[in-house]
Amino acid sequence: MSTPPLTLRFAEELLFLLPARHRRQPVRLPPDGTSTVGHLVQSAGVPLTETGVLRVDGTPVPPSHIPGPGAVVDVAAVPRPQPLPVPARLLLDVHLGTLARRLRVLGLDTAYADDRSDAELVAQANAEHRVLLTQDRGLLRRRALWRGAYVRGGRPDVQLADVLARFRPAIDPWTRCPACNGLLSPVAKAEIDHLLRPGTRRSYDSFQRCGSCLRLYWPGAHHDRLAATVRDARAVLGRQTGVGRSGSSGAPGGD
Ligand SMILES: [Zn+2]
């Protein structure tokens, strides 16, 4: 008598994470009597950060549950929206630099550096209580990771829409430095007049300065693209929050 196999059934929203051969029909595995549901799900390719309720034969179970022979495991997707922890802090994987800048333009506290190893990313996420956003499933499967999420989409605008739809974060556009994540505050033109190129000095009167890297911002060259990011974000979030501050982008003398 052969032992009846385990069956893993994944929610539609999770199928893209599975190998192609497993997308059309449930995953069947020989039961080994020691593997937990969490391990089986992650071994199939789906990080637990992406899953909602796990059920075995219809009954909700924790990831530590060990299913018996013939069990049917149903894996739900993480419910959306999934509120961010308070305070809402993000850490982006090294491959998501453009997304990082856009999240910062929306005022979200977003750490990013392009030289972090996987171990350093996990350590920073844990130390600073940041949700790690990545497209590296191996990173999300690390046991030590405090919180993480898989970012869907290849283009930054699709990725941003995914992050906003998943977390529905409160946004506060034009309050953070897209370059370094520092907080912006208004600065008197007289105080920074000597740093401005003549064209900028002539054309603009309101300026903001980053408290960390001291970059200056004004409604300058990149305003249209960044304004589009803010407009699109508000559309995804389905709320109208007014025009916000008049700050925008441009490096010192960057007119
Ligand atoms: Zn800065």
PDB file of C-alpha atoms and ligand atoms in Angstrom:
ATOM      1  CA  MET A   1       0.000   0.000   0.000  1.00  0.00           C
ATOM      2  CA  SER A   2       1.448   3.344  -1.001  1.00  0.00           C
ATOM      3  CA  THR A   3       0.977   6.339   1.269  1.00  0.00           C
ATOM      4  CA  PRO A   4      -1.510   8.872  -0.141  1.00  0.00           C
ATOM      5  CA  PRO A   5       0.226  12.097  -1.236  1.00  0.00           C
ATOM      6  CA  LEU A   6      -0.182  15.545   0.241  1.00  0.00           C
ATOM      7  CA  THR A   7      -1.931  18.057  -1.961  1.00  0.00           C
ATOM      8  CA  LEU A   8      -1.076  21.776  -1.966  1.00  0.00           C
ATOM      9  CA  ARG A   9      -3.629  24.111  -3.530  1.00  0.00           C
ATOM     10  CA  PHE A  10      -2.575  27.716  -3.981  1.00  0.00           C
ATOM     11  CA  ALA A  11      -4.844  30.720  -4.395  1.00  0.00           C
ATOM     12  CA  GLU A  12      -4.991  32.137  -7.906  1.00  0.00           C
ATOM     13  CA  GLU A  13      -3.034  35.270  -6.867  1.00  0.00           C
ATOM     14  CA  LEU A  14      -0.084  33.104  -5.790  1.00  0.00           C
ATOM     15  CA  LEU A  15       0.228  30.913  -8.875  1.00  0.00           C
ATOM     16  CA  PHE A  16       2.757  33.203 -10.567  1.00  0.00           C
ATOM     17  CA  LEU A  17       5.222  32.345  -7.800  1.00  0.00           C
ATOM     18  CA  LEU A  18       5.097  28.635  -8.618  1.00  0.00           C
ATOM     19  CA  PRO A  19       7.182  26.860 -11.249  1.00  0.00           C
ATOM     20  CA  ALA A  20       5.241  26.653 -14.522  1.00  0.00           C
ATOM     21  CA  ARG A  21       4.569  22.930 -14.111  1.00  0.00           C
ATOM     22  CA  HIS A  22       2.650  23.572 -10.896  1.00  0.00           C
ATOM     23  CA  ARG A  23       0.441  26.392 -12.086  1.00  0.00           C
ATOM     24  CA  ARG A  24      -2.194  24.291 -13.799  1.00  0.00           C
ATOM     25  CA  GLN A  25      -2.831  21.677 -11.178  1.00  0.00           C
ATOM     26  CA  PRO A  26      -2.326  21.257  -7.432  1.00  0.00           C
ATOM     27  CA  VAL A  27       1.136  20.360  -6.146  1.00  0.00           C
ATOM     28  CA  ARG A  28       1.306  16.729  -4.967  1.00  0.00           C
ATOM     29  CA  LEU A  29       4.055  15.600  -2.626  1.00  0.00           C
ATOM     30  CA  PRO A  30       4.875  12.422  -0.751  1.00  0.00           C
ATOM     31  CA  PRO A  31       4.266  13.045   2.983  1.00  0.00           C
ATOM     32  CA  ASP A  32       7.459  12.720   4.996  1.00  0.00           C
ATOM     33  CA  GLY A  33       5.894  13.044   8.437  1.00  0.00           C
ATOM     34  CA  THR A  34       8.292  15.809   9.490  1.00  0.00           C
ATOM     35  CA  SER A  35       7.845  18.765   7.121  1.00  0.00           C
ATOM     36  CA  THR A  36       5.673  21.607   8.367  1.00  0.00           C
ATOM     37  CA  VAL A  37       3.047  23.291   6.225  1.00  0.00           C
ATOM     38  CA  GLY A  38       5.199  26.416   6.214  1.00  0.00           C
ATOM     39  CA  HIS A  39       8.191  24.519   4.898  1.00  0.00           C
ATOM     40  CA  LEU A  40       6.146  22.782   2.204  1.00  0.00           C
ATOM     41  CA  VAL A  41       4.628  26.043   1.001  1.00  0.00           C
ATOM     42  CA  GLN A  42       7.982  27.797   0.845  1.00  0.00           C
ATOM     43  CA  SER A  43       9.640  24.827  -0.838  1.00  0.00           C
ATOM     44  CA  ALA A  44       7.007  25.068  -3.566  1.00  0.00           C
ATOM     45  CA  GLY A  45       8.236  28.613  -4.233  1.00  0.00           C
ATOM     46  CA  VAL A  46       5.845  30.779  -2.228  1.00  0.00           C
ATOM     47  CA  PRO A  47       7.326  32.810   0.660  1.00  0.00           C
ATOM     48  CA  LEU A  48       5.131  32.880   3.754  1.00  0.00           C
ATOM     49  CA  THR A  49       5.162  36.679   3.541  1.00  0.00           C
ATOM     50  CA  GLU A  50       2.761  36.266   0.606  1.00  0.00           C
ATOM     51  CA  THR A  51       0.343  33.851   2.232  1.00  0.00           C
ATOM     52  CA  GLY A  52      -2.809  34.398   4.243  1.00  0.00           C
ATOM     53  CA  VAL A  53      -4.678  31.658   6.073  1.00  0.00           C
ATOM     54  CA  LEU A  54      -3.287  28.134   5.687  1.00  0.00           C
ATOM     55  CA  ARG A  55      -5.888  25.368   5.918  1.00  0.00           C
ATOM     56  CA  VAL A  56      -5.450  21.633   6.194  1.00  0.00           C
ATOM     57  CA  ASP A  57      -8.568  19.738   5.191  1.00  0.00           C
ATOM     58  CA  GLY A  58     -10.521  22.944   5.715  1.00  0.00           C
ATOM     59  CA  THR A  59      -9.195  23.782   9.182  1.00  0.00           C
ATOM     60  CA  PRO A  60      -6.903  26.798   9.713  1.00  0.00           C
ATOM     61  CA  VAL A  61      -3.460  25.764  10.942  1.00  0.00           C
ATOM     62  CA  PRO A  62      -0.248  27.572  11.904  1.00  0.00           C
ATOM     63  CA  PRO A  63       2.778  27.230   9.581  1.00  0.00           C
ATOM     64  CA  SER A  64       4.311  24.863  12.153  1.00  0.00           C
ATOM     65  CA  HIS A  65       1.577  22.263  11.593  1.00  0.00           C
ATOM     66  CA  ILE A  66       2.772  18.931  10.174  1.00  0.00           C
ATOM     67  CA  PRO A  67       0.171  17.558   7.771  1.00  0.00           C
ATOM     68  CA  GLY A  68      -0.483  13.831   7.606  1.00  0.00           C
ATOM     69  CA  PRO A  69      -0.809  11.528   4.589  1.00  0.00           C
ATOM     70  CA  GLY A  70      -3.561  12.486   2.170  1.00  0.00           C
ATOM     71  CA  ALA A  71      -4.008  15.960   3.650  1.00  0.00           C
ATOM     72  CA  VAL A  72      -5.205  18.745   1.388  1.00  0.00           C
ATOM     73  CA  VAL A  73      -3.491  22.055   2.139  1.00  0.00           C
ATOM     74  CA  ASP A  74      -5.175  25.242   0.907  1.00  0.00           C
ATOM     75  CA  VAL A  75      -2.966  28.310   0.765  1.00  0.00           C
ATOM     76  CA  ALA A  76      -4.652  31.712   0.668  1.00  0.00           C
ATOM     77  CA  ALA A  77      -2.956  34.903  -0.460  1.00  0.00           C
ATOM     78  CA  VAL A  78      -2.153  37.589   2.072  1.00  0.00           C
ATOM     79  CA  PRO A  79      -5.261  39.775   2.362  1.00  0.00           C
ATOM     80  CA  ARG A  80      -5.107  43.226   0.841  1.00  0.00           C
ATOM     81  CA  PRO A  81      -4.849  45.826   2.160  1.00  0.00           C
ATOM     82  CA  GLN A  82      -2.211  44.674   4.607  1.00  0.00           C
ATOM     83  CA  PRO A  83      -1.596  47.631   6.925  1.00  0.00           C
ATOM     84  CA  LEU A  84       2.028  48.581   7.466  1.00  0.00           C
ATOM     85  CA  PRO A  85       3.385  48.451  10.997  1.00  0.00           C
ATOM     86  CA  VAL A  86       3.390  51.746  12.897  1.00  0.00           C
ATOM     87  CA  PRO A  87       5.575  53.636  12.293  1.00  0.00           C
ATOM     88  CA  ALA A  88       5.519  52.682   8.609  1.00  0.00           C
ATOM     89  CA  ARG A  89       9.088  52.074   7.510  1.00  0.00           C
ATOM     90  CA  LEU A  90      10.301  50.380   4.351  1.00  0.00           C
ATOM     91  CA  LEU A  91      13.610  48.982   3.162  1.00  0.00           C
ATOM     92  CA  LEU A  92      14.109  48.309  -0.526  1.00  0.00           C
ATOM     93  CA  ASP A  93      16.263  45.646  -2.088  1.00  0.00           C
ATOM     94  CA  VAL A  94      19.240  46.822  -4.130  1.00  0.00           C
ATOM     95  CA  HIS A  95      17.380  46.301  -7.414  1.00  0.00           C
ATOM     96  CA  LEU A  96      14.509  48.651  -6.584  1.00  0.00           C
ATOM     97  CA  GLY A  97      16.191  52.057  -6.647  1.00  0.00           C
ATOM     98  CA  THR A  98      13.661  53.773  -8.903  1.00  0.00           C
ATOM     99  CA  LEU A  99      10.794  52.511  -6.778  1.00  0.00           C
ATOM    100  CA  ALA A 100      12.612  53.795  -3.679  1.00  0.00           C
ATOM    101  CA  ARG A 101      12.796  57.332  -5.084  1.00  0.00           C
ATOM    102  CA  ARG A 102       9.111  57.294  -5.945  1.00  0.00           C
ATOM    103  CA  LEU A 103       8.085  56.056  -2.514  1.00  0.00           C
ATOM    104  CA  ARG A 104      10.152  58.836  -0.965  1.00  0.00           C
ATOM    105  CA  VAL A 105       8.460  61.417  -3.193  1.00  0.00           C
ATOM    106  CA  LEU A 106       5.209  60.209  -1.660  1.00  0.00           C
ATOM    107  CA  GLY A 107       6.659  60.849   1.790  1.00  0.00           C
ATOM    108  CA  LEU A 108       7.148  57.208   2.789  1.00  0.00           C
ATOM    109  CA  ASP A 109      10.136  56.461   5.010  1.00  0.00           C
ATOM    110  CA  THR A 110      12.122  54.339   2.557  1.00  0.00           C
ATOM    111  CA  ALA A 111      15.659  53.128   3.204  1.00  0.00           C
ATOM    112  CA  TYR A 112      17.663  52.073   0.165  1.00  0.00           C
ATOM    113  CA  ALA A 113      21.296  51.591  -0.735  1.00  0.00           C
ATOM    114  CA  ASP A 114      22.646  49.795  -3.778  1.00  0.00           C
ATOM    115  CA  ASP A 115      25.532  48.111  -1.979  1.00  0.00           C
ATOM    116  CA  ARG A 116      23.807  45.958   0.651  1.00  0.00           C
ATOM    117  CA  SER A 117      24.326  42.214   0.835  1.00  0.00           C
ATOM    118  CA  ASP A 118      21.353  39.987   1.593  1.00  0.00           C
ATOM    119  CA  ALA A 119      22.551  39.516   5.166  1.00  0.00           C
ATOM    120  CA  GLU A 120      22.922  43.273   5.602  1.00  0.00           C
ATOM    121  CA  LEU A 121      19.410  43.868   4.268  1.00  0.00           C
ATOM    122  CA  VAL A 122      17.931  41.410   6.753  1.00  0.00           C
ATOM    123  CA  ALA A 123      19.959  42.899   9.602  1.00  0.00           C
ATOM    124  CA  GLN A 124      18.852  46.436   8.725  1.00  0.00           C
ATOM    125  CA  ALA A 125      15.195  45.456   8.324  1.00  0.00           C
ATOM    126  CA  ASN A 126      15.237  43.829  11.737  1.00  0.00           C
ATOM    127  CA  ALA A 127      17.218  46.535  13.533  1.00  0.00           C
ATOM    128  CA  GLU A 128      15.122  49.404  12.163  1.00  0.00           C
ATOM    129  CA  HIS A 129      11.794  47.546  12.028  1.00  0.00           C
ATOM    130  CA  ARG A 130      11.429  48.078   8.318  1.00  0.00           C
ATOM    131  CA  VAL A 131       9.379  45.969   5.941  1.00  0.00           C
ATOM    132  CA  LEU A 132      11.780  44.606   3.327  1.00  0.00           C
ATOM    133  CA  LEU A 133      10.429  44.954  -0.211  1.00  0.00           C
ATOM    134  CA  THR A 134      12.140  42.732  -2.753  1.00  0.00           C
ATOM    135  CA  GLN A 135      11.695  40.519  -5.790  1.00  0.00           C
ATOM    136  CA  ASP A 136      14.076  37.941  -4.344  1.00  0.00           C
ATOM    137  CA  ARG A 137      12.018  35.097  -2.939  1.00  0.00           C
ATOM    138  CA  GLY A 138      15.058  33.552  -1.292  1.00  0.00           C
ATOM    139  CA  LEU A 139      15.456  36.701   0.770  1.00  0.00           C
ATOM    140  CA  LEU A 140      11.831  36.561   1.876  1.00  0.00           C
ATOM    141  CA  ARG A 141      12.239  32.948   2.953  1.00  0.00           C
ATOM    142  CA  ARG A 142      14.960  33.808   5.451  1.00  0.00           C
ATOM    143  CA  ARG A 143      13.790  32.804   8.888  1.00  0.00           C
ATOM    144  CA  ALA A 144      15.503  35.712  10.576  1.00  0.00           C
ATOM    145  CA  LEU A 145      13.608  38.345   8.552  1.00  0.00           C
ATOM    146  CA  TRP A 146      11.182  40.418  10.634  1.00  0.00           C
ATOM    147  CA  ARG A 147       8.769  41.492   7.879  1.00  0.00           C
ATOM    148  CA  GLY A 148       8.941  41.387   4.111  1.00  0.00           C
ATOM    149  CA  ALA A 149       6.890  41.543   0.955  1.00  0.00           C
ATOM    150  CA  TYR A 150       7.317  40.515  -2.654  1.00  0.00           C
ATOM    151  CA  VAL A 151       6.982  43.381  -5.140  1.00  0.00           C
ATOM    152  CA  ARG A 152       5.128  42.482  -8.322  1.00  0.00           C
ATOM    153  CA  GLY A 153       5.881  44.001 -11.686  1.00  0.00           C
ATOM    154  CA  GLY A 154       8.863  44.772 -13.851  1.00  0.00           C
ATOM    155  CA  ARG A 155       8.354  48.494 -14.382  1.00  0.00           C
ATOM    156  CA  PRO A 156       8.614  50.989 -11.528  1.00  0.00           C
ATOM    157  CA  ASP A 157       5.095  52.329 -12.124  1.00  0.00           C
ATOM    158  CA  VAL A 158       3.637  48.817 -11.893  1.00  0.00           C
ATOM    159  CA  GLN A 159       5.738  48.102  -8.815  1.00  0.00           C
ATOM    160  CA  LEU A 160       4.566  51.309  -7.164  1.00  0.00           C
ATOM    161  CA  ALA A 161       0.934  50.521  -7.897  1.00  0.00           C
ATOM    162  CA  ASP A 162       1.438  47.065  -6.379  1.00  0.00           C
ATOM    163  CA  VAL A 163       2.980  48.436  -3.183  1.00  0.00           C
ATOM    164  CA  LEU A 164       0.222  51.034  -2.827  1.00  0.00           C
ATOM    165  CA  ALA A 165      -2.540  48.503  -3.467  1.00  0.00           C
ATOM    166  CA  ARG A 166      -1.041  46.047  -1.008  1.00  0.00           C
ATOM    167  CA  PHE A 167      -0.414  48.368   1.923  1.00  0.00           C
ATOM    168  CA  ARG A 168      -2.596  51.397   1.176  1.00  0.00           C
ATOM    169  CA  PRO A 169      -0.146  53.548   3.113  1.00  0.00           C
ATOM    170  CA  ALA A 170      -0.860  57.078   4.273  1.00  0.00           C
ATOM    171  CA  ILE A 171       1.126  59.317   1.957  1.00  0.00           C
ATOM    172  CA  ASP A 172       2.498  62.809   2.498  1.00  0.00           C
ATOM    173  CA  PRO A 173       3.955  63.921  -0.847  1.00  0.00           C
ATOM    174  CA  TRP A 174       6.885  66.338  -1.136  1.00  0.00           C
ATOM    175  CA  THR A 175       8.099  65.875   2.424  1.00  0.00           C
ATOM    176  CA  ARG A 176      11.123  63.599   1.864  1.00  0.00           C
ATOM    177  CA  CYS A 177      14.308  63.791  -0.154  1.00  0.00           C
ATOM    178  CA  PRO A 178      14.104  61.350  -3.096  1.00  0.00           C
ATOM    179  CA  ALA A 179      17.877  61.040  -3.042  1.00  0.00           C
ATOM    180  CA  CYS A 180      18.494  60.158   0.599  1.00  0.00           C
ATOM    181  CA  ASN A 181      15.141  59.782   2.454  1.00  0.00           C
ATOM    182  CA  GLY A 182      15.868  62.802   4.680  1.00  0.00           C
ATOM    183  CA  LEU A 183      13.035  65.101   5.705  1.00  0.00           C
ATOM    184  CA  LEU A 184      12.510  68.309   3.734  1.00  0.00           C
ATOM    185  CA  SER A 185      11.724  71.638   5.291  1.00  0.00           C
ATOM    186  CA  PRO A 186      11.178  75.093   3.791  1.00  0.00           C
ATOM    187  CA  VAL A 187      14.217  77.305   3.539  1.00  0.00           C
ATOM    188  CA  ALA A 188      14.287  81.056   2.917  1.00  0.00           C
ATOM    189  CA  LYS A 189      15.540  82.038  -0.496  1.00  0.00           C
ATOM    190  CA  ALA A 190      17.896  84.599   1.052  1.00  0.00           C
ATOM    191  CA  GLU A 191      19.613  81.848   2.986  1.00  0.00           C
ATOM    192  CA  ILE A 192      20.483  79.773  -0.070  1.00  0.00           C
ATOM    193  CA  ASP A 193      20.651  82.504  -2.684  1.00  0.00           C
ATOM    194  CA  HIS A 194      24.404  82.052  -3.181  1.00  0.00           C
ATOM    195  CA  LEU A 195      23.883  78.372  -4.111  1.00  0.00           C
ATOM    196  CA  LEU A 196      21.442  79.042  -6.939  1.00  0.00           C
ATOM    197  CA  ARG A 197      22.171  79.359 -10.585  1.00  0.00           C
ATOM    198  CA  PRO A 198      20.876  82.580 -12.128  1.00  0.00           C
ATOM    199  CA  GLY A 199      18.030  80.850 -13.979  1.00  0.00           C
ATOM    200  CA  THR A 200      16.761  79.210 -10.816  1.00  0.00           C
ATOM    201  CA  ARG A 201      17.141  82.394  -8.803  1.00  0.00           C
ATOM    202  CA  ARG A 202      15.080  84.308 -11.366  1.00  0.00           C
ATOM    203  CA  SER A 203      12.336  81.719 -11.768  1.00  0.00           C
ATOM    204  CA  TYR A 204      11.632  80.330  -8.293  1.00  0.00           C
ATOM    205  CA  ASP A 205      10.891  81.733  -4.873  1.00  0.00           C
ATOM    206  CA  SER A 206       9.949  78.725  -2.746  1.00  0.00           C
ATOM    207  CA  PHE A 207      12.573  76.191  -1.788  1.00  0.00           C
ATOM    208  CA  GLN A 208      12.940  73.193   0.457  1.00  0.00           C
ATOM    209  CA  ARG A 209      16.112  71.711   1.874  1.00  0.00           C
ATOM    210  CA  CYS A 210      16.865  68.166   2.900  1.00  0.00           C
ATOM    211  CA  GLY A 211      17.818  67.999   6.558  1.00  0.00           C
ATOM    212  CA  SER A 212      20.232  65.132   5.882  1.00  0.00           C
ATOM    213  CA  CYS A 213      22.076  65.765   2.622  1.00  0.00           C
ATOM    214  CA  LEU A 214      21.226  69.493   2.298  1.00  0.00           C
ATOM    215  CA  ARG A 215      20.049  69.117  -1.316  1.00  0.00           C
ATOM    216  CA  LEU A 216      17.729  71.898  -2.384  1.00  0.00           C
ATOM    217  CA  TYR A 217      14.396  71.347  -4.070  1.00  0.00           C
ATOM    218  CA  TRP A 218      12.113  73.629  -5.991  1.00  0.00           C
ATOM    219  CA  PRO A 219       9.340  73.192  -8.563  1.00  0.00           C
ATOM    220  CA  GLY A 220      11.916  72.582 -11.237  1.00  0.00           C
ATOM    221  CA  ALA A 221      12.953  70.420 -14.117  1.00  0.00           C
ATOM    222  CA  HIS A 222      11.624  67.076 -12.886  1.00  0.00           C
ATOM    223  CA  HIS A 223       8.371  68.409 -11.551  1.00  0.00           C
ATOM    224  CA  ASP A 224       6.126  66.925 -14.212  1.00  0.00           C
ATOM    225  CA  ARG A 225       7.392  63.369 -13.753  1.00  0.00           C
ATOM    226  CA  LEU A 226       7.292  63.499  -9.967  1.00  0.00           C
ATOM    227  CA  ALA A 227       3.913  65.200 -10.012  1.00  0.00           C
ATOM    228  CA  ALA A 228       2.699  62.349 -12.211  1.00  0.00           C
ATOM    229  CA  THR A 229       3.962  59.868  -9.617  1.00  0.00           C
ATOM    230  CA  VAL A 230       1.994  61.668  -6.912  1.00  0.00           C
ATOM    231  CA  ARG A 231      -1.095  61.925  -9.111  1.00  0.00           C
ATOM    232  CA  ASP A 232      -0.964  58.234 -10.017  1.00  0.00           C
ATOM    233  CA  ALA A 233      -0.487  57.274  -6.378  1.00  0.00           C
ATOM    234  CA  ARG A 234      -3.548  59.245  -5.353  1.00  0.00           C
ATOM    235  CA  ALA A 235      -5.512  57.550  -8.104  1.00  0.00           C
ATOM    236  CA  VAL A 236      -4.457  54.102  -6.881  1.00  0.00           C
ATOM    237  CA  LEU A 237      -5.252  55.002  -3.301  1.00  0.00           C
ATOM    238  CA  GLY A 238      -8.594  56.400  -4.410  1.00  0.00           C
ATOM    239  CA  ARG A 239      -8.378  59.523  -2.421  1.00  0.00           C
ATOM    240  CA  GLN A 240      -8.078  63.189  -3.099  1.00  0.00           C
ATOM    241  CA  THR A 241      -5.793  64.932  -0.662  1.00  0.00           C
ATOM    242  CA  GLY A 242      -5.327  68.310  -2.272  1.00  0.00           C
ATOM    243  CA  VAL A 243      -2.225  69.575  -3.931  1.00  0.00           C
ATOM    244  CA  GLY A 244       0.114  69.331  -0.958  1.00  0.00           C
ATOM    245  CA  ARG A 245       3.230  71.384  -0.731  1.00  0.00           C
ATOM    246  CA  SER A 246       4.742  73.083  -3.703  1.00  0.00           C
ATOM    247  CA  GLY A 247       8.148  71.461  -3.368  1.00  0.00           C
ATOM    248  CA  SER A 248       9.741  69.429  -6.050  1.00  0.00           C
ATOM    249  CA  SER A 249      12.964  68.256  -7.427  1.00  0.00           C
ATOM    250  CA  GLY A 250      16.264  69.412  -8.753  1.00  0.00           C
ATOM    251  CA  ALA A 251      19.775  69.308  -7.420  1.00  0.00           C
ATOM    252  CA  PRO A 252      21.368  72.575  -6.314  1.00  0.00           C
ATOM    253  CA  GLY A 253      22.051  74.576  -9.427  1.00  0.00           C
ATOM    254  CA  GLY A 254      20.288  71.929 -11.470  1.00  0.00           C
ATOM    255  CA  ASP A 255      18.170  74.241 -13.574  1.00  0.00           C
TER     256      ASP A 255
HETATM  257 ZN    ZN B   1      18.669  64.263   1.115  1.00  0.00          ZN
END
